[in-house]
mmCIF file with all atom_site columns, C-alpha atoms in Angstrom:
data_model
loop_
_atom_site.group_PDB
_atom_site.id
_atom_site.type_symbol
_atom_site.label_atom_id
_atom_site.label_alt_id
_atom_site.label_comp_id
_atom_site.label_asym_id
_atom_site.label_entity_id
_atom_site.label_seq_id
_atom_site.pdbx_PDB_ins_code
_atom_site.Cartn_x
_atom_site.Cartn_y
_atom_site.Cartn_z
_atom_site.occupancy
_atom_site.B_iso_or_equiv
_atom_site.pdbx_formal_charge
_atom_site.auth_seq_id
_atom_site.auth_comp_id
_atom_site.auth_asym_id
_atom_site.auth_atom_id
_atom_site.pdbx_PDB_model_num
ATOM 1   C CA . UNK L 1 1   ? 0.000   0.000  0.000  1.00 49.00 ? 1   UNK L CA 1
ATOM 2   C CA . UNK L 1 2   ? 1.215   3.503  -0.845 1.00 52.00 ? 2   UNK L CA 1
ATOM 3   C CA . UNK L 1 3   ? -0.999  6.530  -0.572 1.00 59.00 ? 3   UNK L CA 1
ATOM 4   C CA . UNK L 1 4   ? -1.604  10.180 -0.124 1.00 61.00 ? 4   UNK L CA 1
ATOM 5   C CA . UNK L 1 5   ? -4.632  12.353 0.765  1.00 61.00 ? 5   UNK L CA 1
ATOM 6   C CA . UNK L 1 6   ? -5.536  14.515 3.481  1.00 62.00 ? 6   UNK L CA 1
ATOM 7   C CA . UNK L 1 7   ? -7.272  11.727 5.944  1.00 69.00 ? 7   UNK L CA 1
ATOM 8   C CA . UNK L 1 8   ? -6.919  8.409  5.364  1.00 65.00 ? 8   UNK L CA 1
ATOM 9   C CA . UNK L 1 9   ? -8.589  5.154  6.379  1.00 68.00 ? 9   UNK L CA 1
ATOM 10  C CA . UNK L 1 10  ? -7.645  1.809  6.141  1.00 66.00 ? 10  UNK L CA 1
ATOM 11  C CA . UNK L 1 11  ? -9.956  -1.331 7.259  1.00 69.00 ? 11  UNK L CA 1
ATOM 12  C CA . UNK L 1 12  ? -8.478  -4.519 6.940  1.00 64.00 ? 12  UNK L CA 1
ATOM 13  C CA . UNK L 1 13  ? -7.364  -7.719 8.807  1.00 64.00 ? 13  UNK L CA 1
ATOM 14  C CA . UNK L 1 14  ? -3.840  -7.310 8.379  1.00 61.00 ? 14  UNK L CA 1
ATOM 15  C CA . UNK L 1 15  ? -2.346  -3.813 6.198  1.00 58.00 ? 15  UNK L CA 1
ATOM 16  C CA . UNK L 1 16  ? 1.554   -4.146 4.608  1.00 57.00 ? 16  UNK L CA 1
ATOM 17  C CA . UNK L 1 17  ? 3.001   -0.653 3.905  1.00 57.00 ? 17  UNK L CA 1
ATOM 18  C CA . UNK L 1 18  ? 5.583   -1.422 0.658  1.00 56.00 ? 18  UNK L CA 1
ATOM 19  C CA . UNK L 1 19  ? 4.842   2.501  0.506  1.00 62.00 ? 19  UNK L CA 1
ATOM 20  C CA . UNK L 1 20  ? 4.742   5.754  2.234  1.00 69.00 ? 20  UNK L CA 1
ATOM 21  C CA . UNK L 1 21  ? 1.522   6.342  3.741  1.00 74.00 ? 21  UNK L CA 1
ATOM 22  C CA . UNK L 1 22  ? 1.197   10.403 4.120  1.00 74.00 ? 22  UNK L CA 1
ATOM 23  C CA . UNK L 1 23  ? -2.125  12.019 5.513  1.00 71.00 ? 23  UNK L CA 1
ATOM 24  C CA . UNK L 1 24  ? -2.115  15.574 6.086  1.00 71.00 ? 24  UNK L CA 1
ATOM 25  C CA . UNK L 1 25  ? -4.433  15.624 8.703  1.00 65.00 ? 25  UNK L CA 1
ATOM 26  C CA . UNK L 1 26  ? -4.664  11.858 9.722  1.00 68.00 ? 26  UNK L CA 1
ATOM 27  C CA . UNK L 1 27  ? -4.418  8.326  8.619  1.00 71.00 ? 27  UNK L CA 1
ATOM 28  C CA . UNK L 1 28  ? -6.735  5.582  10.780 1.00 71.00 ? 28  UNK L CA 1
ATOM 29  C CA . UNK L 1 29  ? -6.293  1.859  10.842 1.00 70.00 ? 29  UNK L CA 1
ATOM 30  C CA . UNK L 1 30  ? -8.516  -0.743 12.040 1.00 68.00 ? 30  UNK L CA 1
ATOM 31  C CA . UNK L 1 31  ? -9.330  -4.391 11.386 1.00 70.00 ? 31  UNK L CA 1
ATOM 32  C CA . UNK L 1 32  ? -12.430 -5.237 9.272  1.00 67.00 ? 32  UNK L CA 1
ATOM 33  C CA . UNK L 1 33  ? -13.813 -8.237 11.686 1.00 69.00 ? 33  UNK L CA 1
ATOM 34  C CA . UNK L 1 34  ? -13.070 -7.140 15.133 1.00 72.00 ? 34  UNK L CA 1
ATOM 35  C CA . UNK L 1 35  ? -9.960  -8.814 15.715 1.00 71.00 ? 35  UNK L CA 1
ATOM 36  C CA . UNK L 1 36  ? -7.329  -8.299 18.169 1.00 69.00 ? 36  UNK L CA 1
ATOM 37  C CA . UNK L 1 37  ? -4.451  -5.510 16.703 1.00 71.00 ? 37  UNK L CA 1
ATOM 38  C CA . UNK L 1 38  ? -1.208  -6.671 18.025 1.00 68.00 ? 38  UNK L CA 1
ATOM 39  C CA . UNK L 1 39  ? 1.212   -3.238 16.371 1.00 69.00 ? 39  UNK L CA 1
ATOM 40  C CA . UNK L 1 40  ? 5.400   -3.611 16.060 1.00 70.00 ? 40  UNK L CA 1
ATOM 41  C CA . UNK L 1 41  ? 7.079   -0.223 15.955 1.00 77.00 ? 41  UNK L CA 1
ATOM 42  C CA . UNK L 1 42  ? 7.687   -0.745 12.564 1.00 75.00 ? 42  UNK L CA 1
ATOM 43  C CA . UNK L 1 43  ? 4.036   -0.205 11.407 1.00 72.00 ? 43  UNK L CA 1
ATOM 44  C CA . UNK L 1 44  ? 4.959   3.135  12.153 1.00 76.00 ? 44  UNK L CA 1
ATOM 45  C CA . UNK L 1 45  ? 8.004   3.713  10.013 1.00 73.00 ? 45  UNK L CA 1
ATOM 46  C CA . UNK L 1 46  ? 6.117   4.392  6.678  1.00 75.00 ? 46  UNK L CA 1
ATOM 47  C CA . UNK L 1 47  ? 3.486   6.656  8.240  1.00 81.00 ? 47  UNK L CA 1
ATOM 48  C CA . UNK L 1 48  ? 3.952   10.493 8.127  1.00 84.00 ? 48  UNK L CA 1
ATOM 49  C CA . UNK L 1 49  ? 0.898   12.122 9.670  1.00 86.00 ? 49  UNK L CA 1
ATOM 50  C CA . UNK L 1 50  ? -0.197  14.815 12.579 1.00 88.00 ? 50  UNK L CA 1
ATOM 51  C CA . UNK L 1 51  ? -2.467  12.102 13.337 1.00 89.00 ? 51  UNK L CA 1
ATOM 52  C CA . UNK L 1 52  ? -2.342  8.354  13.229 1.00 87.00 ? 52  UNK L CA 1
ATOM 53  C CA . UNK L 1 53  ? -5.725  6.766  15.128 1.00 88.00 ? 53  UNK L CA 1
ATOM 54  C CA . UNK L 1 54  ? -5.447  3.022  15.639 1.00 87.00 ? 54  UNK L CA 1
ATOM 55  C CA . UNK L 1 55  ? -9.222  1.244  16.474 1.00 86.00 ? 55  UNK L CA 1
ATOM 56  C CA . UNK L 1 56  ? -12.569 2.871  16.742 1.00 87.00 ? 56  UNK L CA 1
ATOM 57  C CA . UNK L 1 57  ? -15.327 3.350  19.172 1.00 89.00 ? 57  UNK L CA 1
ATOM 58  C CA . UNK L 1 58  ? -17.051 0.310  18.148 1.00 89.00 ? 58  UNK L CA 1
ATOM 59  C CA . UNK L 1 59  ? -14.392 -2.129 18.614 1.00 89.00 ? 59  UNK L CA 1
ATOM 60  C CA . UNK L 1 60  ? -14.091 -4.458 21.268 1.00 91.00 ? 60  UNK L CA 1
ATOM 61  C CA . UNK L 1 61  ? -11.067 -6.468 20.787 1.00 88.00 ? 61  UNK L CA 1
ATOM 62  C CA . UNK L 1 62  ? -7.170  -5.819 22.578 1.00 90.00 ? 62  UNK L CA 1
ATOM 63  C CA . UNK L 1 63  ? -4.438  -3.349 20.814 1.00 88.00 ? 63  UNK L CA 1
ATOM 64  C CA . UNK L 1 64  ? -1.199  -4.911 22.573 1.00 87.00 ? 64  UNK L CA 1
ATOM 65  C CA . UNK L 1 65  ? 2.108   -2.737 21.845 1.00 87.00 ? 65  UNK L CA 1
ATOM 66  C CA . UNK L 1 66  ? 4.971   -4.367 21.636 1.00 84.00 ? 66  UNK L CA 1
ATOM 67  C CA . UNK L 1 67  ? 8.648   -2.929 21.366 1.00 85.00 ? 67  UNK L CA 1
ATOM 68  C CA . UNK L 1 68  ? 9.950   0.789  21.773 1.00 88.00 ? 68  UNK L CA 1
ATOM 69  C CA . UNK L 1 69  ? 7.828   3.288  19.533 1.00 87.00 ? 69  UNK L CA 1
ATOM 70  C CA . UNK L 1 70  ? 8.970   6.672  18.497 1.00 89.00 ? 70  UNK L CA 1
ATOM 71  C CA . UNK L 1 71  ? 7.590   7.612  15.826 1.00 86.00 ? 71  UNK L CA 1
ATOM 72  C CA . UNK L 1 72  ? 9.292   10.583 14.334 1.00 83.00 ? 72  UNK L CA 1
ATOM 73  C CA . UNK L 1 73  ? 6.994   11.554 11.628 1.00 88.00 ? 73  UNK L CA 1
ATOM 74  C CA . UNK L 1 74  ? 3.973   11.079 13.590 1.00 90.00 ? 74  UNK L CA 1
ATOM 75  C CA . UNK L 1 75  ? 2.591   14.251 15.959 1.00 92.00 ? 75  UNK L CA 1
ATOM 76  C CA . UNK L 1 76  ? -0.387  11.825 17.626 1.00 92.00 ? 76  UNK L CA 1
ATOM 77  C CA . UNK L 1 77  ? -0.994  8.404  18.452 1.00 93.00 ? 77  UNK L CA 1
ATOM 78  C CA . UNK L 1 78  ? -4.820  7.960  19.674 1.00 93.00 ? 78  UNK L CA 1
ATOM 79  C CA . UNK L 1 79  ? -5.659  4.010  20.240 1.00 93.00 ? 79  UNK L CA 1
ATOM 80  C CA . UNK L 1 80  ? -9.277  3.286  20.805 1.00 93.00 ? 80  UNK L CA 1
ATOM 81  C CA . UNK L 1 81  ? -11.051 0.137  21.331 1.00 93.00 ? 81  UNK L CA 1
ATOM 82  C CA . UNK L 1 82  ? -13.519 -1.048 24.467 1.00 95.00 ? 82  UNK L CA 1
ATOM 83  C CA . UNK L 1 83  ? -10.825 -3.676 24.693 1.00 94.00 ? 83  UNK L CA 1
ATOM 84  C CA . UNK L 1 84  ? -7.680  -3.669 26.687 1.00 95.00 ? 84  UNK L CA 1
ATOM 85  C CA . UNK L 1 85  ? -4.623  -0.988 25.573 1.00 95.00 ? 85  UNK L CA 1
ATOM 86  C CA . UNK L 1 86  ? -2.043  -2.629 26.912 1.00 93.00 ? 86  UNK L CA 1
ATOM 87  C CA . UNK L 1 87  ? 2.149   -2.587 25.923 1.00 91.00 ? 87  UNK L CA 1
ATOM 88  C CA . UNK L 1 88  ? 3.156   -6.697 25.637 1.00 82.00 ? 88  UNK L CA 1
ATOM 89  C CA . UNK L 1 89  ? 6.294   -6.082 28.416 1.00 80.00 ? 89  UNK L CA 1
ATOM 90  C CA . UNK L 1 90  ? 8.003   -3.931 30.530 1.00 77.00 ? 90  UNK L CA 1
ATOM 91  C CA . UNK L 1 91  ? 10.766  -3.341 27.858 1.00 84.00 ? 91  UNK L CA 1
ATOM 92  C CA . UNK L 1 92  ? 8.100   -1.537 25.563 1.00 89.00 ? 92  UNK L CA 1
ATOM 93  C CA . UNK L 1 93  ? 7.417   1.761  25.448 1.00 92.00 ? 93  UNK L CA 1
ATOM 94  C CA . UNK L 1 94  ? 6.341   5.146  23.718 1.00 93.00 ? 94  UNK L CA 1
ATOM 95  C CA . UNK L 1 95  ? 8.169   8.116  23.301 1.00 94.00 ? 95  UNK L CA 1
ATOM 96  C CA . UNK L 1 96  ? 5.315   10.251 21.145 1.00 94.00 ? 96  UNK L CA 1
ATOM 97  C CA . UNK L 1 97  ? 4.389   14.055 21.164 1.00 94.00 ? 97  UNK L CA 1
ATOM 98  C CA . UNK L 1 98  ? 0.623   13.692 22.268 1.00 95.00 ? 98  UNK L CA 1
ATOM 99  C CA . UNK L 1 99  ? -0.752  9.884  23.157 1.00 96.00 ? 99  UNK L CA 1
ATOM 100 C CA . UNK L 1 100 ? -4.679  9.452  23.547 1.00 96.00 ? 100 UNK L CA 1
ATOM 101 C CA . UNK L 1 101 ? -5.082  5.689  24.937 1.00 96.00 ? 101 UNK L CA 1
ATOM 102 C CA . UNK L 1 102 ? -8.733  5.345  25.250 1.00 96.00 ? 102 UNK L CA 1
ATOM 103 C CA . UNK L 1 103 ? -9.439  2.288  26.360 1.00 96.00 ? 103 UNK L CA 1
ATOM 104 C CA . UNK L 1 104 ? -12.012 -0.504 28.182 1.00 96.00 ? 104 UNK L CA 1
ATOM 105 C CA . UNK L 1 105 ? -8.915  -0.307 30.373 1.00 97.00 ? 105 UNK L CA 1
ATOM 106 C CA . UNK L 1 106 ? -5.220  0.651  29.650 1.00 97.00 ? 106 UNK L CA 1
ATOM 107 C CA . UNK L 1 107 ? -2.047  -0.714 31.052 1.00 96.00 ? 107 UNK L CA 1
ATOM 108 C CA . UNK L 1 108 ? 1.124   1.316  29.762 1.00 96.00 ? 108 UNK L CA 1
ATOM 109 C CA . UNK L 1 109 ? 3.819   0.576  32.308 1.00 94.00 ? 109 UNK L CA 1
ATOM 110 C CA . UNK L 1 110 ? 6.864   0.107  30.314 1.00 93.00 ? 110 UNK L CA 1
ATOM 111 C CA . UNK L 1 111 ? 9.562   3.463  30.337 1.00 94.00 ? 111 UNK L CA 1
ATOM 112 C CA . UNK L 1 112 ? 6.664   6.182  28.588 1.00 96.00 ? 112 UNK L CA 1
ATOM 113 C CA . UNK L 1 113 ? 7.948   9.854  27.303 1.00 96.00 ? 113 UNK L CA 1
ATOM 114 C CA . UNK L 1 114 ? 4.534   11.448 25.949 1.00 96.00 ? 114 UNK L CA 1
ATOM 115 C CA . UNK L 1 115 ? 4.462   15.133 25.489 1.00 94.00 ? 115 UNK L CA 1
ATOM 116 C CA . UNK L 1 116 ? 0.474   15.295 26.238 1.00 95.00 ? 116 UNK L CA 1
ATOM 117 C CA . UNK L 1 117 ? -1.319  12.289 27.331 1.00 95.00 ? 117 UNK L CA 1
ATOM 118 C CA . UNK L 1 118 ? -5.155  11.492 27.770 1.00 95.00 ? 118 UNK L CA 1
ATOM 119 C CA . UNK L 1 119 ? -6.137  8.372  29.126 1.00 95.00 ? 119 UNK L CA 1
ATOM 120 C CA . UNK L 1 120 ? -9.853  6.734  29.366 1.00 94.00 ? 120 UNK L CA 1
ATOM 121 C CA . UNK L 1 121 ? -10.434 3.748  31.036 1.00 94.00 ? 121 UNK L CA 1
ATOM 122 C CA . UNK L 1 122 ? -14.330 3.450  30.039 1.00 94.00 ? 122 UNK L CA 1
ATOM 123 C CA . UNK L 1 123 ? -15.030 -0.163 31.664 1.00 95.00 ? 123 UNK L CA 1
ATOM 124 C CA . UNK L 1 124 ? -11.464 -0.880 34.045 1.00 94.00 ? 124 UNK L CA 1
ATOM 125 C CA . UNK L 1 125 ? -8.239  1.351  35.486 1.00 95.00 ? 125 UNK L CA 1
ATOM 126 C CA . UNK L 1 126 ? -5.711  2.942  34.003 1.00 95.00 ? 126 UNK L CA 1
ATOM 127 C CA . UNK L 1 127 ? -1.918  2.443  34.730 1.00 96.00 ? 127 UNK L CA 1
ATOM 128 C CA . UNK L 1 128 ? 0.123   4.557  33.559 1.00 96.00 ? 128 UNK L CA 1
ATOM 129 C CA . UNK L 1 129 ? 3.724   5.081  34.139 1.00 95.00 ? 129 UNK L CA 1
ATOM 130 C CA . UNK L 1 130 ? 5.996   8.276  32.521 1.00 95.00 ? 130 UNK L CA 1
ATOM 131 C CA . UNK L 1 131 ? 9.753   8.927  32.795 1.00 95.00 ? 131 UNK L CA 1
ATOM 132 C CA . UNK L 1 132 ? 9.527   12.516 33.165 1.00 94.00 ? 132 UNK L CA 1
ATOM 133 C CA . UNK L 1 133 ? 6.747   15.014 33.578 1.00 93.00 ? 133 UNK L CA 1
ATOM 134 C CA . UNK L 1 134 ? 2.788   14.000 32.598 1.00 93.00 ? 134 UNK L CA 1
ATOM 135 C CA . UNK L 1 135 ? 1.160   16.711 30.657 1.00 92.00 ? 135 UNK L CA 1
ATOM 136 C CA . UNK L 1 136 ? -2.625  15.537 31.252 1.00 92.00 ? 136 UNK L CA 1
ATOM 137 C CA . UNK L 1 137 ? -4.424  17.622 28.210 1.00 91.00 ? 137 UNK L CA 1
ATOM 138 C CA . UNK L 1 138 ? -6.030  16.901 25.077 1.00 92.00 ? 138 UNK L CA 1
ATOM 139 C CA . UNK L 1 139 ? -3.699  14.758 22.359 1.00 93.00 ? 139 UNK L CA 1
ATOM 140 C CA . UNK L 1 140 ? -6.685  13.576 20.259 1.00 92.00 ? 140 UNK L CA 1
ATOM 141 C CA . UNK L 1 141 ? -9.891  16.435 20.221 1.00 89.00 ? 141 UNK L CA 1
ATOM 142 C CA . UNK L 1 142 ? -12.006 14.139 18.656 1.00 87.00 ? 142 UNK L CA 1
ATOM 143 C CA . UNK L 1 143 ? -12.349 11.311 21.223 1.00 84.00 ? 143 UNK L CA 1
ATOM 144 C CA . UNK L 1 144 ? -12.962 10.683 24.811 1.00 67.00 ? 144 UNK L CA 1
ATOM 145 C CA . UNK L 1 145 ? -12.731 13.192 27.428 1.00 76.00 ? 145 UNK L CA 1
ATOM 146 C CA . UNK L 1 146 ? -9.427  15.437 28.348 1.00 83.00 ? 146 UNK L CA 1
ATOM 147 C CA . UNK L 1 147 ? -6.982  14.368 30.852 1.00 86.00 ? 147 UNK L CA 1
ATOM 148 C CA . UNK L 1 148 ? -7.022  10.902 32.503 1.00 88.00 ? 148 UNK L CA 1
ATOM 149 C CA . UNK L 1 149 ? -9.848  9.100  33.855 1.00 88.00 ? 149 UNK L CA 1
ATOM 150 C CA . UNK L 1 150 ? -11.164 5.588  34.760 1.00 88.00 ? 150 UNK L CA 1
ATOM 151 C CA . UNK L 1 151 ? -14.383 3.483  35.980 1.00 90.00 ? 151 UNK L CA 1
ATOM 152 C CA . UNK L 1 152 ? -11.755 1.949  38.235 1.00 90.00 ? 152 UNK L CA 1
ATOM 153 C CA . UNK L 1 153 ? -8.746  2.695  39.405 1.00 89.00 ? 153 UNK L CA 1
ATOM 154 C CA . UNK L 1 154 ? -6.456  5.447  37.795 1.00 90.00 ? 154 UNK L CA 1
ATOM 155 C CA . UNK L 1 155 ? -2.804  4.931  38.896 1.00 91.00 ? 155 UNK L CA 1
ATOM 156 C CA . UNK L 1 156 ? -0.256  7.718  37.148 1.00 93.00 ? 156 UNK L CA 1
ATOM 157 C CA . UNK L 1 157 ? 3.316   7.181  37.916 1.00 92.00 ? 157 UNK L CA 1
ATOM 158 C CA . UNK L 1 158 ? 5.452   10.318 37.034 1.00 93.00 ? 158 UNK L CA 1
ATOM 159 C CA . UNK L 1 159 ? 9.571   10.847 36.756 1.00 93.00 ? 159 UNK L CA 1
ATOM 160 C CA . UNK L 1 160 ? 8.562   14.458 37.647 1.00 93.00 ? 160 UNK L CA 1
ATOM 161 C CA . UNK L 1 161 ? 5.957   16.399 38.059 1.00 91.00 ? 161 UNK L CA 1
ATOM 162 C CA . UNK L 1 162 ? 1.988   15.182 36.680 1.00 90.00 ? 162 UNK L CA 1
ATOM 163 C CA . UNK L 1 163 ? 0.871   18.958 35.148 1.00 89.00 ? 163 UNK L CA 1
ATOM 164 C CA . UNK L 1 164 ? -2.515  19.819 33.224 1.00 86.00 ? 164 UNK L CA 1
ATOM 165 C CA . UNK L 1 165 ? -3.029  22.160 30.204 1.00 76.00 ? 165 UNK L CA 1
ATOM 166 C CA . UNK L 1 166 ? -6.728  22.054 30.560 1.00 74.00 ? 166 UNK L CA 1
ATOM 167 C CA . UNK L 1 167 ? -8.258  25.089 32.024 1.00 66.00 ? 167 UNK L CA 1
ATOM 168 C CA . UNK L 1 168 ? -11.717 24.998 33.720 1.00 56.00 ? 168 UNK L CA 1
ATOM 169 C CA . UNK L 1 169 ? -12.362 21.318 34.123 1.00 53.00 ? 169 UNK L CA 1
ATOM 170 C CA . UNK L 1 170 ? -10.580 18.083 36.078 1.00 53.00 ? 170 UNK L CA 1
ATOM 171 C CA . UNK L 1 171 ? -7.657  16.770 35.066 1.00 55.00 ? 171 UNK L CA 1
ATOM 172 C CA . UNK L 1 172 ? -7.375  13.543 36.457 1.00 59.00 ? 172 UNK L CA 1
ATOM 173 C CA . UNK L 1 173 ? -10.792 11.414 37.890 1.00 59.00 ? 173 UNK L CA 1
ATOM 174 C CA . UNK L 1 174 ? -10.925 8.076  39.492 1.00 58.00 ? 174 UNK L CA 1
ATOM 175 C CA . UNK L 1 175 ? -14.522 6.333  39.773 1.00 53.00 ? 175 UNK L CA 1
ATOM 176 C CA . UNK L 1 176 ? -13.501 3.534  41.754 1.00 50.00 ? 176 UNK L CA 1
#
């Protein structure tokens, strides 16, 4: 696959990029029956977009992350599923400018550098754990709510200080 437009979408089982895949305001991937997206950093490596949304609201099945992402030609990641988000180990991790994990629950406890980071556990927790500073805010402004919150337990681990860039409103809301 090699393509170009201003947002793309992809719906498949499994997608192959022989290409570069460039959307100019956002490329989305996800599977065409429901099935589980397991995602290798080097999905990534063809994509160049301010955007890149992996799942929907309608899917239920797991997005597990495996390996060290850092995508440099990608501004947002925003996963989205009422599955688990979870990364596959404590060697994995994401080093992204804005992350939106929005999620039945999310588990992201491997060595996390996210410039701004919103987090939805809709069903479960949230664990999250960041190297430096978390910058609770808005990364994807077309899904879920800003900050971090969970139905369960929300559990943010920080290498400095946890910050917000949303005025007026909660940052950070635990239901459990």
């Amino acid at each position: 696959t090699s393509a170009s437009g201003a947002n793309l979408t992809f719906v498949s089982d499994q997608v192959i990029f022989s290409g570069p895949v460039s959307g100019s305001a956002s490329v989305t991937f996800y599977t065409a029956h429901d099935l589980p997206v397991g995602i290798a950093p080097s999905f990534f490596n063809q994509v160049s977009t301010p955007l890149m949304k992996v799942g929907n609201g309608t899917m239920s099945s797991n997005i597990a992350l495996a390996g060290a992402f850092a995508p440099g030609s990608i501004g947002a990641l925003s996963f989205i599923t009422n599955g688990q988000i979870y990364e596959s180990s404590g060697s994995d991790s994401i080093t992204v400018g804005a992350l939106n994990a929005d999620g039945g629950s999310v588990v992201l406890l491997g060595a996390n550098s996210v410039g701004t980071l919103q987090l939805r556990g809709k069903t479960g927790d949230v664990y999250y754990n960041g190297v430096g500073d978390i910058n609770l805010g808005i990364a994807d402004p077309g899904n879920a709510v800003p900050g971090a919150s969970a139905a369960g337990l929300l559990a943010l681990v920080a290498g400095g200080d946890i910050k917000t860039s949303i005025a007026g409103t909660y940052a950070a809301q635990g239901l459990g």
